[in-house]
Short mmCIF file of C-alpha atoms and ligand atoms in Angstrom, two decimals:
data_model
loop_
_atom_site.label_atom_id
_atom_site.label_comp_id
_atom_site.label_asym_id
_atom_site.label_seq_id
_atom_site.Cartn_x
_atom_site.Cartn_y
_atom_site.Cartn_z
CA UNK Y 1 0.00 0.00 0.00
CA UNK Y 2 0.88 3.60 -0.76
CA UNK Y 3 1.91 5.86 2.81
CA UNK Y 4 0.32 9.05 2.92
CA UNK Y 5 1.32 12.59 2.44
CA UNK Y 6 0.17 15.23 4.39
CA UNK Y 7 1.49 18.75 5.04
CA UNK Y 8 1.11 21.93 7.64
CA UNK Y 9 1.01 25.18 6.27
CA UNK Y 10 0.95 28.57 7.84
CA UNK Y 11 2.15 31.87 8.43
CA UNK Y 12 4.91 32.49 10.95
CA UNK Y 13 3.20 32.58 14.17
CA UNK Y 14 0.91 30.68 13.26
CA UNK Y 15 1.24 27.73 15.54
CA UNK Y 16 2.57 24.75 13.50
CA UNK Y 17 5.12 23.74 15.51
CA UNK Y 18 3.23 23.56 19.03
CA UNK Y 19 0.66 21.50 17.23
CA UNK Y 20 3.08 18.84 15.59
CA UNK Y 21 4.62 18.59 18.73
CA UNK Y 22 1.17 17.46 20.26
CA UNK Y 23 -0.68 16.14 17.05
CA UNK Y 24 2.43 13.74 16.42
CA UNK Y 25 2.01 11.14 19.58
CA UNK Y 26 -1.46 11.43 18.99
CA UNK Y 27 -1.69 9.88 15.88
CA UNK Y 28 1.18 7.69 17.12
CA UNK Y 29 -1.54 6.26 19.58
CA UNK Y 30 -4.05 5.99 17.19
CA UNK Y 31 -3.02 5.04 13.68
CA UNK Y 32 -2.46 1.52 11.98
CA UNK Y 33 0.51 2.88 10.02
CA UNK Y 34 3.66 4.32 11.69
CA UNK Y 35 4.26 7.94 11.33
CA UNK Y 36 6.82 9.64 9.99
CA UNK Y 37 7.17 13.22 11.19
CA UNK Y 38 9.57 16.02 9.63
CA UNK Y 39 9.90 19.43 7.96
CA UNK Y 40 11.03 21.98 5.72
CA UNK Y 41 13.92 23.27 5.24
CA UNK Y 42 14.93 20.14 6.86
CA UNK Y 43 14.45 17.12 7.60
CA UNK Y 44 17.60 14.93 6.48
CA UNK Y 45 21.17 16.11 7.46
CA UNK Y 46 21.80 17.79 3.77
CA UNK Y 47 18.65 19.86 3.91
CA UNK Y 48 19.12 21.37 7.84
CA UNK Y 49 22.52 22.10 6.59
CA UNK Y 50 21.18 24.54 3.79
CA UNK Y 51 18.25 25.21 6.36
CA UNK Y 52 20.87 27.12 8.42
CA UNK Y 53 22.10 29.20 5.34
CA UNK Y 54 18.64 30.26 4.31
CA UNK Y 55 17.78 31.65 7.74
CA UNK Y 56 21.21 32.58 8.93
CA UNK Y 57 20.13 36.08 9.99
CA UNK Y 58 24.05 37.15 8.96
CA UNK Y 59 23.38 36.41 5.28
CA UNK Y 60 21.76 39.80 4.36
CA UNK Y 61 23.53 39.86 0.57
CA UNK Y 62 21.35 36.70 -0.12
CA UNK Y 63 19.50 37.48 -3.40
CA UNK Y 64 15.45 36.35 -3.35
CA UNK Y 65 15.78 34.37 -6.83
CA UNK Y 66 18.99 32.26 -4.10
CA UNK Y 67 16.58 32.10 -1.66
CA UNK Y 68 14.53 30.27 -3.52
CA UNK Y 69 16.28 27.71 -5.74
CA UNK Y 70 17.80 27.15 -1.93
CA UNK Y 71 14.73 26.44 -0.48
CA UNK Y 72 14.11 24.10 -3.73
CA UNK Y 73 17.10 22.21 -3.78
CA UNK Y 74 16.66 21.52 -0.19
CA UNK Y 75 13.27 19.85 -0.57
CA UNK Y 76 14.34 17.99 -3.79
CA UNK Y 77 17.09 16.45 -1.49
CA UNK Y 78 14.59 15.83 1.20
CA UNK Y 79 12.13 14.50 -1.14
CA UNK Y 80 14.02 11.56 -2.75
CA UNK Y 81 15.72 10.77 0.38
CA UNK Y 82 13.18 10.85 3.41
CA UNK Y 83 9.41 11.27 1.83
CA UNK Y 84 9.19 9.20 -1.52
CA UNK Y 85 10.95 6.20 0.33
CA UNK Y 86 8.23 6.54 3.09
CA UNK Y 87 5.48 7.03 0.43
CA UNK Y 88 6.52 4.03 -1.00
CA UNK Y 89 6.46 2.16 2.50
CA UNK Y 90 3.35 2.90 3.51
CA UNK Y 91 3.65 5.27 5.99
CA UNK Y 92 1.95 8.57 7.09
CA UNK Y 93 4.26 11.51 6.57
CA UNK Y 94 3.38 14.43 8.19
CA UNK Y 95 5.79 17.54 6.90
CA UNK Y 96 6.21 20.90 8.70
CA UNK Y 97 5.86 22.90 5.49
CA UNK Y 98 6.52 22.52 1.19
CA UNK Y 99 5.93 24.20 -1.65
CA UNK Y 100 2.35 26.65 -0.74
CA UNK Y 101 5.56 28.13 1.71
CA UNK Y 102 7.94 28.89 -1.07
CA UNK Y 103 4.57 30.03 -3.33
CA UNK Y 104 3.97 32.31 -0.65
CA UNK Y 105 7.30 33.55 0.68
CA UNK Y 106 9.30 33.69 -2.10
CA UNK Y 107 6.76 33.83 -4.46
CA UNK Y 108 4.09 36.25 -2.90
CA UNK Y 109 6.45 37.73 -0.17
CA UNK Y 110 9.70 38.22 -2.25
CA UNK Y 111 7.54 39.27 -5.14
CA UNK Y 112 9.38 36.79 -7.36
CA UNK Y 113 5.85 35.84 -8.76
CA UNK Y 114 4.21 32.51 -7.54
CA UNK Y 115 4.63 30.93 -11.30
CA UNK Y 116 8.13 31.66 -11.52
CA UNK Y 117 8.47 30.03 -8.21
CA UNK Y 118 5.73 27.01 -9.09
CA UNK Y 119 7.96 26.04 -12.31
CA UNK Y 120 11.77 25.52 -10.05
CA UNK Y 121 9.35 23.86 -7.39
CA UNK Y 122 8.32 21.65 -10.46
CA UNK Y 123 11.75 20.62 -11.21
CA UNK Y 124 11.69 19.73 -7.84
CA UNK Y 125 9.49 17.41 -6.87
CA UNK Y 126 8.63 16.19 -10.26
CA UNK Y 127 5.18 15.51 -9.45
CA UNK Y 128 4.40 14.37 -5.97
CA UNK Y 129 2.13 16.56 -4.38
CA UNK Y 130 0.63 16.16 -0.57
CA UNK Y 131 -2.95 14.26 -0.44
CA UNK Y 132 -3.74 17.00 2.00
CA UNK Y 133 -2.69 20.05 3.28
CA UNK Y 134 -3.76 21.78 6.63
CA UNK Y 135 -3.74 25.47 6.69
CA UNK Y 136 -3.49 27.30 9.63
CA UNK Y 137 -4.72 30.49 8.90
CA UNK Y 138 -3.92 33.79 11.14
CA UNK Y 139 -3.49 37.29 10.61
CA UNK Y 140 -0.18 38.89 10.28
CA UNK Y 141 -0.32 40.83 13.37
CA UNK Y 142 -1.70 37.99 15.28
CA UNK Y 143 1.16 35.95 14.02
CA UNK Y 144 4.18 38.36 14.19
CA UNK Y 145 3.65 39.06 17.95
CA UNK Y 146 3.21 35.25 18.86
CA UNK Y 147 7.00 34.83 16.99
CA UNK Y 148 8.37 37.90 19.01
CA UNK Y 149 7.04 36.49 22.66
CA UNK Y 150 9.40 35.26 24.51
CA UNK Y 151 12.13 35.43 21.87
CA UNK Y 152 14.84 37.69 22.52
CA UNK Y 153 15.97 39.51 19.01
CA UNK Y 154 18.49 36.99 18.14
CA UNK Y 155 16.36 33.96 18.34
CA UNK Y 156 14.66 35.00 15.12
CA UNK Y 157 15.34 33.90 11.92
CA UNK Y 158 16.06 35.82 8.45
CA UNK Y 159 12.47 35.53 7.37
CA UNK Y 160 11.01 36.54 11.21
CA UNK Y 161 12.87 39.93 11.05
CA UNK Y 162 10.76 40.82 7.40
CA UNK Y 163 8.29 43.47 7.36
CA UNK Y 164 4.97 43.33 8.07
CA UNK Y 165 3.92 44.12 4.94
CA UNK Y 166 5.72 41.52 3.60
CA UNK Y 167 4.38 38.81 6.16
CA UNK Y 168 0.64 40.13 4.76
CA UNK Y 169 1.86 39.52 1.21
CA UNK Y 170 2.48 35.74 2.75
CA UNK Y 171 -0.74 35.26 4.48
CA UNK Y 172 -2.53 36.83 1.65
CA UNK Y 173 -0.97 34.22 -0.84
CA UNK Y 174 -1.87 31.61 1.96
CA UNK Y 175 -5.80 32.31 1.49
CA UNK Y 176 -5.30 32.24 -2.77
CA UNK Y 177 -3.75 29.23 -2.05
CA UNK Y 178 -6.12 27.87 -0.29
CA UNK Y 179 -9.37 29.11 -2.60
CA UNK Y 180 -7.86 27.40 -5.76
CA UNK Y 181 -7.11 24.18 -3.91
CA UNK Y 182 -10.18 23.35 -1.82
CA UNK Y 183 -9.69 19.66 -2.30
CA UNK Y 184 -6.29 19.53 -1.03
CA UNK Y 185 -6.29 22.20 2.04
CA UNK Y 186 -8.12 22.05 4.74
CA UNK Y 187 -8.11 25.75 6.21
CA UNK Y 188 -7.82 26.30 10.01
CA UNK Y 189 -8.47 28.96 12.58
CA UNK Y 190 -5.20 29.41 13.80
CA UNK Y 191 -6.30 31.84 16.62
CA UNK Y 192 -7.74 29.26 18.23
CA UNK Y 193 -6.62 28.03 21.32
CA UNK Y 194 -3.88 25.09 20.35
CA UNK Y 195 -6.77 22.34 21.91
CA UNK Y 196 -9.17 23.23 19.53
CA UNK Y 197 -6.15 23.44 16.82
CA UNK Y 198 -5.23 19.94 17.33
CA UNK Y 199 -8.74 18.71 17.27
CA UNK Y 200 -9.61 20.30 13.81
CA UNK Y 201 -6.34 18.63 12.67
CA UNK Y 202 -6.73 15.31 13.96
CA UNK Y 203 -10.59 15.04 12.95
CA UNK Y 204 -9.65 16.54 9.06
CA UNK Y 205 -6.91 13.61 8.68
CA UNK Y 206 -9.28 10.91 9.92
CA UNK Y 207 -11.84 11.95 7.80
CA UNK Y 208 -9.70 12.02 4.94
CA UNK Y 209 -7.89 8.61 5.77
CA UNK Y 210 -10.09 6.59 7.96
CA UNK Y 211 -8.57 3.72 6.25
CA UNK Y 212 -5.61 4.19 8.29
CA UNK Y 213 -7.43 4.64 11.76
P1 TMP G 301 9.67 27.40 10.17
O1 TMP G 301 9.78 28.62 11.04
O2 TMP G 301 8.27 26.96 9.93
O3 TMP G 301 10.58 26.28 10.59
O4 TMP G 301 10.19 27.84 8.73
C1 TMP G 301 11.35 28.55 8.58
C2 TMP G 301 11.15 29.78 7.72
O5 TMP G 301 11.36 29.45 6.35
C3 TMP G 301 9.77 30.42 7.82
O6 TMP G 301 9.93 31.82 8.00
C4 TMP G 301 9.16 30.15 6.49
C5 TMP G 301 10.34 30.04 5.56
N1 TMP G 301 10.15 29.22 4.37
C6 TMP G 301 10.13 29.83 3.12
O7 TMP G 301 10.26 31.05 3.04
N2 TMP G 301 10.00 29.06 2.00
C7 TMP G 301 9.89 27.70 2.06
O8 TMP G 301 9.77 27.03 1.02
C8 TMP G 301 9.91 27.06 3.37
C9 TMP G 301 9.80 25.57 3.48
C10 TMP G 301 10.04 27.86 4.48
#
């Protein structure tokens, strides 16, 4: 049998990693198939090594069209080394963010146009898509605050530090996302309290995949 492929989207501040922190021994508990969790950039020694030189917040000469053939090469690596071979052994993967992020950072944030950005994504992944996405929506100034509590200044990343304006480009690319791909994202209330969060998440993947439950 084929695993499963399922992805978290969001906005900075926007939750995700609280909730795959929770979500994951849930669905350890529950499911028939073992889980597989990991993220973007990330996830296999290559990619968290050109993780760190994306959001290094030193690297202010790095040029947005860099950015995001970085952020591409990373997941290719990622990819064919740590989700296809657990596609293809019947796990569920669950992935802290993939390509909606570089649609809407690079391609909606950075302005580099989300078609532009689509087409190296292409190249990419050649194909394999998530069978479902959560999206967890929240506003820009709801977000941005959460990622500056409790952070001191240099606990933020490259991307953090942007402007608000251009974390509004992001969630705003988020929602188009989301509108032209109803039957693969499942949007969120992110303001929610996390609970509630993880409740909507766990009830949207078992009623896509009861098979699995
Ligand atoms: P994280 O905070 O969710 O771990 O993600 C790290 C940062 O990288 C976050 O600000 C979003 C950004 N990002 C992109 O800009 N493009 C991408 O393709 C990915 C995967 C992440």
């Amino acid at each position: 049998m084929n695993g499963i492929f399922i992805t978290i989207e969001g906005p900075d501040g926007a939750g995700k990693t609280s909730v795959i922190k929770e979500l994951g021994p849930l669905l350890e508990r529950e499911l028939r198939i073992p889980l597989v969790l990991t993220r973007e950039p990330g996830g296999i020694p290559i990619a968290e090594k050109i993780r760190q030189i994306i959001l290094d917040p030193k690297n202010t000469e790095m040029d947005e069209r860099t950015e995001a053939l970085l952020y591409a090469a990373a997941r290719r690596q990622h990819l064919v080394q740590k989700i296809i071979p657990a596609i293809e052994s019947g796990k569920l993967i669950l992935c802290d963010r993939f390509v909606d992020s570089s649609l809407a950072y690079q391609g909606a944030g950075r302005k580099i146009g989300m078609d532009a950005v689509a087409s190296i994504n292409q190249f990419a992944i050649e194909g394999v898509e998530p069978n479902l996405t959560l999206y967890l929506d929240v506003d820009s100034d709801t977000g941005l605050s959460r990622i500056k509590q409790g952070r001191s200044a240099q606990d933020l990343d490259r991307l953090d530090t942007e402007s608000p304006v251009f974390h509004q480009r992001v969630r705003h690319a988020y929602l188009k996302i989301a509108e032209e791909n109803q039957e693969r994202i499942v949007m969120i209330d992110a303001r929610e309290s996390l609970e509630t969060v993880i409740a909507y998440c766990l009830a949207a993947i078992k009623e896509h995949f009861p098979q699995v439950f």
